[in-house]
Short mmCIF file of C-alpha atoms in Angstrom, two decimals:
data_model
loop_
_atom_site.label_atom_id
_atom_site.label_comp_id
_atom_site.label_asym_id
_atom_site.label_seq_id
_atom_site.Cartn_x
_atom_site.Cartn_y
_atom_site.Cartn_z
CA UNK A 2 59.16 76.91 81.70
CA UNK A 3 62.32 78.93 80.86
CA UNK A 4 65.56 77.25 81.69
CA UNK A 5 67.86 78.76 84.41
CA UNK A 6 70.72 80.69 83.21
CA UNK A 7 73.96 78.90 83.67
CA UNK A 8 76.43 81.66 82.32
CA UNK A 9 77.88 84.55 84.37
CA UNK A 10 80.29 87.12 82.92
CA UNK A 11 81.43 86.84 79.42
CA UNK A 12 84.22 88.91 77.92
CA UNK A 13 84.53 89.09 74.19
CA UNK A 14 87.10 90.63 71.97
CA UNK A 15 85.61 92.41 69.10
CA UNK A 16 87.63 92.55 65.89
CA UNK A 17 87.70 95.83 64.19
CA UNK A 18 89.16 97.57 61.25
CA UNK A 19 92.64 99.13 61.49
CA UNK A 20 91.91 102.59 62.87
CA UNK A 21 93.46 105.71 61.55
CA UNK A 22 93.91 109.40 62.47
CA UNK A 23 90.50 111.17 61.72
CA UNK A 24 88.37 108.14 61.78
CA UNK A 25 85.02 108.59 63.37
CA UNK A 26 85.87 106.12 66.14
CA UNK A 27 82.48 106.15 67.99
CA UNK A 28 80.62 105.06 64.77
CA UNK A 29 83.11 102.44 63.89
CA UNK A 30 83.20 100.91 67.44
CA UNK A 31 79.33 100.88 67.63
CA UNK A 32 79.38 99.23 64.05
CA UNK A 33 81.96 96.60 64.99
CA UNK A 34 80.04 95.67 68.15
CA UNK A 35 76.61 95.21 66.34
CA UNK A 36 78.32 93.32 63.51
CA UNK A 37 80.04 91.01 65.94
CA UNK A 38 76.64 90.47 67.86
CA UNK A 39 74.84 89.58 64.55
CA UNK A 40 77.68 87.24 63.31
CA UNK A 41 78.04 85.46 66.72
CA UNK A 42 74.49 85.47 67.70
CA UNK A 43 74.38 87.42 71.06
CA UNK A 44 72.29 90.27 72.05
CA UNK A 45 73.18 93.74 73.40
CA UNK A 46 71.59 93.99 76.94
CA UNK A 47 71.25 96.94 79.55
CA UNK A 48 74.44 97.30 81.50
CA UNK A 49 76.57 95.50 79.05
CA UNK A 50 80.09 97.09 79.01
CA UNK A 51 81.98 98.29 75.90
CA UNK A 52 85.75 98.95 76.44
CA UNK A 53 87.96 100.58 73.92
CA UNK A 54 91.74 100.62 74.37
CA UNK A 55 93.28 103.95 74.71
CA UNK A 56 95.76 103.29 71.78
CA UNK A 57 93.12 103.42 69.10
CA UNK A 58 91.45 106.42 70.85
CA UNK A 59 94.86 108.28 70.70
CA UNK A 60 95.57 107.19 67.16
CA UNK A 61 92.25 108.53 65.98
CA UNK A 62 93.03 111.86 67.78
CA UNK A 63 96.40 111.96 66.12
CA UNK A 64 98.02 112.45 69.50
CA UNK A 65 101.50 111.99 68.42
CA UNK A 66 104.80 113.85 69.18
CA UNK A 67 108.35 113.56 67.91
CA UNK A 68 111.47 113.28 69.94
CA UNK A 69 112.30 116.72 68.71
CA UNK A 70 109.21 117.97 70.34
CA UNK A 71 110.32 116.31 73.59
CA UNK A 72 113.80 117.79 73.36
CA UNK A 73 112.55 121.15 72.85
CA UNK A 74 110.21 121.10 75.84
CA UNK A 75 112.97 119.57 78.06
CA UNK A 76 115.44 122.22 77.01
CA UNK A 77 113.09 125.01 77.55
CA UNK A 78 112.03 123.70 81.02
CA UNK A 79 115.44 122.43 82.33
CA UNK A 80 117.96 124.62 80.65
CA UNK A 81 119.86 122.10 78.20
CA UNK A 82 122.61 121.45 80.35
CA UNK A 83 122.90 118.40 82.89
CA UNK A 84 119.59 116.79 83.62
CA UNK A 85 118.75 114.10 86.31
CA UNK A 86 116.22 111.52 85.17
CA UNK A 87 114.85 109.92 88.38
CA UNK A 88 113.24 106.42 88.58
CA UNK A 89 112.11 105.65 85.11
CA UNK A 90 110.64 102.20 84.50
CA UNK A 91 112.76 99.75 82.50
CA UNK A 92 110.98 99.55 79.13
CA UNK A 93 111.93 99.33 75.50
CA UNK A 94 108.36 100.30 74.36
CA UNK A 95 107.22 102.78 77.24
CA UNK A 96 110.31 104.75 78.30
CA UNK A 97 113.17 104.32 75.69
CA UNK A 98 111.99 106.62 73.06
CA UNK A 99 111.01 109.27 75.90
CA UNK A 100 114.61 109.09 77.06
CA UNK A 101 115.92 109.72 73.66
CA UNK A 102 113.97 112.90 73.42
CA UNK A 103 115.08 113.98 76.94
CA UNK A 104 118.77 113.42 76.20
CA UNK A 105 118.51 115.36 72.82
CA UNK A 106 117.57 118.28 75.06
CA UNK A 107 120.50 118.20 77.33
CA UNK A 108 124.38 117.95 77.37
CA UNK A 109 124.46 115.38 80.05
CA UNK A 110 121.90 112.89 81.46
CA UNK A 111 122.36 111.36 84.93
CA UNK A 112 119.83 108.44 85.15
CA UNK A 113 118.91 107.33 88.66
CA UNK A 114 117.55 103.77 88.71
CA UNK A 115 115.57 102.28 91.52
CA UNK A 116 116.84 98.88 92.65
CA UNK A 117 116.39 95.90 92.66
CA UNK A 118 113.30 96.57 90.54
CA UNK A 119 111.49 99.63 89.23
CA UNK A 120 108.16 100.66 90.46
CA UNK A 121 106.09 98.16 88.23
CA UNK A 122 108.21 95.31 89.06
CA UNK A 123 110.73 95.00 86.22
CA UNK A 124 113.76 93.67 87.85
CA UNK A 125 117.37 94.90 87.52
CA UNK A 126 118.47 92.46 90.34
CA UNK A 127 116.89 89.98 92.48
CA UNK A 128 116.56 90.59 96.10
CA UNK A 129 118.74 87.64 96.84
CA UNK A 130 121.62 89.27 94.87
CA UNK A 131 121.10 92.51 96.77
CA UNK A 132 121.09 90.58 100.18
CA UNK A 133 123.94 88.42 99.36
CA UNK A 134 126.03 91.49 98.29
CA UNK A 135 125.51 93.05 101.80
CA UNK A 136 123.81 95.93 100.27
CA UNK A 137 120.89 97.96 101.99
CA UNK A 138 118.77 99.33 98.98
CA UNK A 139 116.98 101.77 101.37
CA UNK A 140 120.21 103.70 102.01
CA UNK A 141 123.13 102.67 99.71
CA UNK A 142 123.97 104.56 96.59
CA UNK A 143 125.86 102.89 93.80
CA UNK A 144 127.59 104.12 90.82
CA UNK A 145 127.85 101.99 87.57
CA UNK A 146 131.45 100.76 88.34
CA UNK A 147 130.35 99.62 91.85
CA UNK A 148 127.05 97.97 90.32
CA UNK A 149 129.16 96.11 87.79
CA UNK A 150 131.64 94.95 90.32
CA UNK A 151 128.93 93.63 92.70
CA UNK A 152 126.44 92.36 89.94
CA UNK A 153 128.00 92.10 86.57
CA UNK A 154 125.74 92.07 83.54
CA UNK A 155 122.06 91.49 84.33
CA UNK A 156 119.63 90.94 81.48
CA UNK A 157 115.93 91.27 81.99
CA UNK A 158 114.17 87.99 82.41
CA UNK A 159 111.70 88.54 79.60
CA UNK A 160 113.26 91.00 77.05
CA UNK A 161 116.92 89.96 77.55
CA UNK A 162 118.02 93.48 77.65
CA UNK A 163 120.76 94.90 79.90
CA UNK A 164 118.79 97.98 80.67
CA UNK A 165 121.90 99.86 82.27
CA UNK A 166 123.76 99.59 79.04
CA UNK A 167 120.68 100.17 76.83
CA UNK A 168 119.74 103.40 78.49
CA UNK A 169 123.51 104.55 78.39
CA UNK A 170 123.67 103.75 74.68
CA UNK A 171 120.35 105.78 73.89
CA UNK A 172 121.69 108.78 75.68
CA UNK A 173 125.08 108.74 73.98
CA UNK A 174 123.56 108.24 70.56
CA UNK A 175 121.46 111.15 71.27
CA UNK A 176 124.54 113.26 71.61
CA UNK A 177 124.70 113.55 75.46
CA UNK A 178 127.03 112.37 78.07
CA UNK A 179 125.52 109.48 80.09
CA UNK A 180 125.85 108.39 83.75
CA UNK A 181 123.88 105.78 85.60
CA UNK A 182 123.49 105.62 89.33
CA UNK A 183 121.37 103.52 91.59
CA UNK A 184 119.50 104.85 94.64
CA UNK A 185 116.04 104.69 96.30
CA UNK A 186 116.40 108.04 97.85
CA UNK A 187 115.07 110.93 95.55
CA UNK A 188 117.25 113.41 97.03
CA UNK A 189 120.54 111.64 95.84
CA UNK A 190 120.04 113.05 92.33
CA UNK A 191 120.67 116.45 93.67
CA UNK A 192 124.33 115.65 94.19
CA UNK A 193 124.67 115.64 90.35
CA UNK A 194 122.20 118.32 89.27
CA UNK A 195 119.40 120.60 90.26
CA UNK A 196 117.41 120.19 87.16
CA UNK A 197 115.29 117.00 87.24
CA UNK A 198 112.70 114.95 85.65
CA UNK A 199 110.95 112.69 88.04
CA UNK A 200 109.77 109.72 85.94
CA UNK A 201 108.02 107.66 88.35
CA UNK A 202 104.35 107.00 87.71
CA UNK A 203 102.26 106.34 90.72
CA UNK A 204 104.54 107.98 93.34
CA UNK A 205 105.21 111.07 91.18
CA UNK A 206 103.58 113.62 93.39
CA UNK A 207 105.40 112.48 96.57
CA UNK A 208 108.71 112.42 94.68
CA UNK A 209 108.25 115.76 93.11
CA UNK A 210 107.11 117.49 96.24
CA UNK A 211 110.01 116.24 98.09
CA UNK A 212 112.58 117.54 95.57
CA UNK A 213 110.77 120.81 95.25
CA UNK A 214 111.20 121.26 99.13
CA UNK A 215 114.99 120.76 98.59
CA UNK A 216 114.99 123.43 96.02
CA UNK A 217 115.17 121.41 92.79
CA UNK A 218 113.99 122.61 89.42
CA UNK A 219 111.89 119.56 89.01
CA UNK A 220 109.32 118.51 86.47
CA UNK A 221 107.41 115.25 86.28
CA UNK A 222 106.83 113.34 83.12
CA UNK A 223 103.34 114.49 83.51
CA UNK A 224 104.71 118.07 82.94
CA UNK A 225 106.55 117.25 79.75
CA UNK A 226 104.48 117.77 76.61
CA UNK A 227 101.45 118.82 78.79
CA UNK A 228 100.84 121.31 76.00
CA UNK A 229 101.57 121.32 72.22
CA UNK A 230 105.13 122.13 71.13
CA UNK A 231 105.34 123.17 67.38
CA UNK A 232 101.80 121.75 67.02
CA UNK A 233 102.63 118.35 68.39
CA UNK A 234 100.22 116.08 70.38
CA UNK A 235 100.10 116.57 74.08
CA UNK A 236 98.20 115.58 77.26
CA UNK A 237 97.32 118.47 79.61
CA UNK A 238 96.77 116.05 82.59
CA UNK A 239 99.55 113.27 82.01
CA UNK A 240 102.11 114.69 79.64
CA UNK A 241 104.22 111.94 78.74
CA UNK A 242 102.93 109.27 81.05
CA UNK A 243 101.11 106.60 79.29
CA UNK A 244 103.24 107.11 76.25
CA UNK A 245 104.10 104.36 73.79
CA UNK A 246 106.75 104.05 71.28
CA UNK A 247 105.20 104.71 67.60
CA UNK A 248 108.43 104.95 65.56
CA UNK A 249 112.07 105.26 66.30
CA UNK A 250 111.59 108.97 66.29
CA UNK A 251 108.02 109.53 67.76
CA UNK A 252 105.76 108.46 70.45
CA UNK A 253 101.96 108.10 70.85
CA UNK A 254 100.62 109.72 73.86
CA UNK A 255 97.88 108.83 76.12
CA UNK A 256 94.50 109.94 74.70
CA UNK A 257 92.95 113.22 75.98
CA UNK A 258 89.33 114.37 76.18
CA UNK A 259 87.89 110.93 76.30
CA UNK A 260 84.66 111.70 78.18
CA UNK A 261 82.59 113.00 75.18
CA UNK A 262 83.84 109.89 73.32
CA UNK A 263 82.43 107.31 75.80
CA UNK A 264 79.28 109.36 76.25
CA UNK A 265 78.80 109.33 72.39
CA UNK A 266 79.26 105.51 72.17
CA UNK A 267 76.83 105.10 74.85
CA UNK A 268 74.40 107.37 73.16
CA UNK A 269 74.68 105.66 69.66
CA UNK A 270 74.07 102.20 71.09
CA UNK A 271 71.11 103.49 72.91
CA UNK A 272 69.84 104.98 69.69
CA UNK A 273 70.50 101.91 67.60
CA UNK A 274 69.43 99.16 70.19
CA UNK A 275 67.39 100.77 73.03
CA UNK A 276 69.89 99.46 75.52
CA UNK A 277 71.72 101.54 78.02
CA UNK A 278 75.27 100.12 77.96
CA UNK A 279 78.41 101.33 80.03
CA UNK A 280 81.57 102.55 78.06
CA UNK A 281 85.12 103.03 79.19
CA UNK A 282 88.38 103.57 77.57
CA UNK A 283 91.02 101.22 79.12
CA UNK A 284 94.89 101.12 79.22
CA UNK A 285 97.10 98.83 81.16
CA UNK A 286 95.30 96.47 83.51
CA UNK A 287 96.31 96.49 87.30
CA UNK A 288 97.56 92.97 88.09
CA UNK A 289 100.82 91.37 88.99
CA UNK A 290 102.62 88.55 87.11
CA UNK A 291 103.58 85.78 89.86
CA UNK A 292 106.58 84.80 87.85
CA UNK A 293 108.18 87.93 86.55
CA UNK A 294 106.74 90.02 89.45
CA UNK A 295 105.67 92.82 86.90
CA UNK A 296 102.71 94.76 88.09
CA UNK A 297 101.85 95.70 84.49
CA UNK A 298 100.23 99.21 85.28
CA UNK A 299 102.60 101.52 83.30
CA UNK A 300 99.60 103.90 82.55
CA UNK A 301 98.94 106.66 84.97
CA UNK A 302 95.35 105.19 85.32
CA UNK A 303 93.53 102.13 84.11
CA UNK A 304 90.73 104.09 82.80
CA UNK A 305 90.96 107.77 81.67
CA UNK A 306 87.30 107.95 81.13
CA UNK A 307 84.12 106.10 81.65
CA UNK A 308 80.30 106.56 81.65
CA UNK A 309 78.88 107.17 85.11
CA UNK A 310 77.35 103.77 85.72
CA UNK A 311 80.97 102.47 86.20
CA UNK A 312 81.73 104.66 89.10
CA UNK A 313 82.20 103.15 92.51
CA UNK A 314 83.22 99.68 93.79
CA UNK A 315 81.61 96.25 93.90
CA UNK A 316 78.91 95.85 96.42
CA UNK A 317 78.88 92.02 96.62
CA UNK A 318 78.29 89.23 99.28
CA UNK A 319 80.81 86.30 99.43
CA UNK A 320 78.87 83.25 98.76
CA UNK A 321 81.34 80.91 100.41
CA UNK A 322 81.01 82.86 103.57
CA UNK A 323 77.33 82.83 103.59
CA UNK A 324 77.44 78.91 102.83
CA UNK A 325 79.99 78.16 105.40
CA UNK A 326 78.58 80.43 108.23
CA UNK A 327 75.09 81.98 107.91
CA UNK A 328 73.54 78.92 106.26
CA UNK A 329 75.97 76.14 107.29
CA UNK A 330 73.05 73.86 108.28
CA UNK A 331 71.37 73.98 104.85
CA UNK A 332 71.82 72.18 101.73
CA UNK A 333 70.41 71.74 98.27
CA UNK A 334 67.66 73.91 97.15
CA UNK A 335 67.01 75.28 100.62
CA UNK A 336 70.60 76.56 100.75
CA UNK A 337 70.10 78.06 97.21
CA UNK A 338 66.95 79.90 98.05
CA UNK A 339 68.50 81.14 101.37
CA UNK A 340 71.58 82.69 99.54
CA UNK A 341 69.43 84.14 96.77
CA UNK A 342 67.28 85.88 99.41
CA UNK A 343 70.31 87.27 101.24
CA UNK A 344 71.47 88.71 97.84
CA UNK A 345 68.06 90.26 97.19
CA UNK A 346 68.09 91.66 100.61
CA UNK A 347 71.46 93.22 100.73
CA UNK A 348 71.54 97.06 101.19
CA UNK A 349 72.39 99.16 98.15
CA UNK A 350 74.75 101.21 100.02
CA UNK A 351 78.26 100.06 100.75
CA UNK A 352 78.83 96.65 102.54
CA UNK A 353 82.20 97.89 103.95
CA UNK A 354 82.61 96.19 107.41
CA UNK A 355 80.08 93.53 106.82
CA UNK A 356 81.67 90.11 107.33
CA UNK A 357 79.64 88.68 104.49
CA UNK A 358 81.50 90.83 102.12
CA UNK A 359 84.90 89.96 103.32
CA UNK A 360 87.31 88.71 100.65
CA UNK A 361 85.29 90.46 97.92
CA UNK A 362 87.98 92.43 95.86
CA UNK A 363 88.20 95.94 97.25
CA UNK A 364 88.84 97.92 94.05
CA UNK A 365 87.10 100.29 91.83
CA UNK A 366 84.86 99.01 89.07
CA UNK A 367 86.92 100.60 86.40
CA UNK A 368 90.13 99.10 87.55
CA UNK A 369 88.58 95.72 87.66
CA UNK A 370 86.73 95.88 84.37
CA UNK A 371 89.59 97.73 82.70
CA UNK A 372 91.90 94.97 83.75
CA UNK A 373 89.53 92.33 82.38
CA UNK A 374 89.45 94.29 79.12
CA UNK A 375 93.24 94.44 78.86
CA UNK A 376 93.67 90.73 79.63
CA UNK A 377 91.08 89.92 76.90
CA UNK A 378 92.48 92.06 74.10
CA UNK A 379 96.07 91.44 74.98
CA UNK A 380 98.96 93.54 73.46
CA UNK A 381 99.80 91.66 70.47
CA UNK A 382 98.19 90.47 67.15
CA UNK A 383 94.50 89.42 68.28
CA UNK A 384 93.05 92.50 66.51
CA UNK A 385 90.57 93.09 69.15
CA UNK A 386 90.99 96.71 70.45
CA UNK A 387 87.17 96.65 71.49
CA UNK A 388 85.79 94.52 74.34
CA UNK A 389 82.14 93.63 74.94
CA UNK A 390 81.49 92.37 78.45
CA UNK A 391 78.08 90.87 79.36
CA UNK A 392 76.88 89.76 82.84
CA UNK A 393 79.38 91.59 84.87
CA UNK A 394 76.73 93.10 87.07
CA UNK A 395 74.57 90.03 87.31
CA UNK A 396 74.80 87.95 90.75
CA UNK A 397 73.54 84.34 91.62
CA UNK A 398 69.87 85.68 91.37
CA UNK A 399 69.99 86.74 87.75
CA UNK A 400 68.07 84.45 85.56
CA UNK A 401 67.61 81.83 88.21
#
């Protein structure tokens, strides 16, 4: 008699070669996964998931641009005089190099920071500091002098950087005049200039539409380098959103045209193993750090491309709800069999509104699985830019 399966979802980081521009990434990803399976003794199964971090996809595509390319695009679109930078995130890796290019395309840069934190949770200030100062962040506008009088120097909890000074210094070193203001009202920037780049990520459409309605010449970060400049990399959908620093003078952009890539990986795995796996490209996960309050998702989406089996949301029953309510009078094997039967009988369509699904995570599969990939691979020196996930689509009845 076959033993019951005792393992649910398993997420494995797959060690890979260092990928370079021009590499056949699909072939190398498949080779790395199959070699890992052989060395660690696991099988490739139907509905396994293979995740590939966006950074290696962009690297193999050669999707890079220089600060000079950014500067030229900004100057052409905004005129090269005074520009407003609205609501950038606080980041040495994500935004600082973009700011350098933007400043090189202008004579003066007015940076408008949201406070007490940026949209992904990086804090300039604590909410207690703001309340104790008698400031209303929804209406009060501060210049840098007032900010310093009220709050002094504030260094980021994790990076130790005073982002007000850091961003000012980047602008000055790029040859432009710098001014920093603090406001949570997008229209504030129009008191300084009509030429604006709105740099918020997940609220960008609302911000841009509001400024356009007020007559601004406004471009989102997704509209800077949305086409090549002097043969540079670009992203037609996301522009500079999802950008990471490559060198002191260049950026790696979010990858483009990823759908053919994930479909190819799926096809090669099917050819070599006979198994139909799901494949996605993943960027930042979507989760919040309870200590630093950072939401993490600085990419425009968790997954820019995925195979069709990853579309949708989980359709799951809450086991503890069933145990505490529907089958509260059962125990042992009788309870186990009743819950297994409930899972087997659940409708294939959405369980929205069904109390037995209350408390299951109401998020898209790609956001959940992409976040798991990001947590597994990390952002440091693990050397695992490819993730193999097994058992994600299993449930309590699988192998029992």
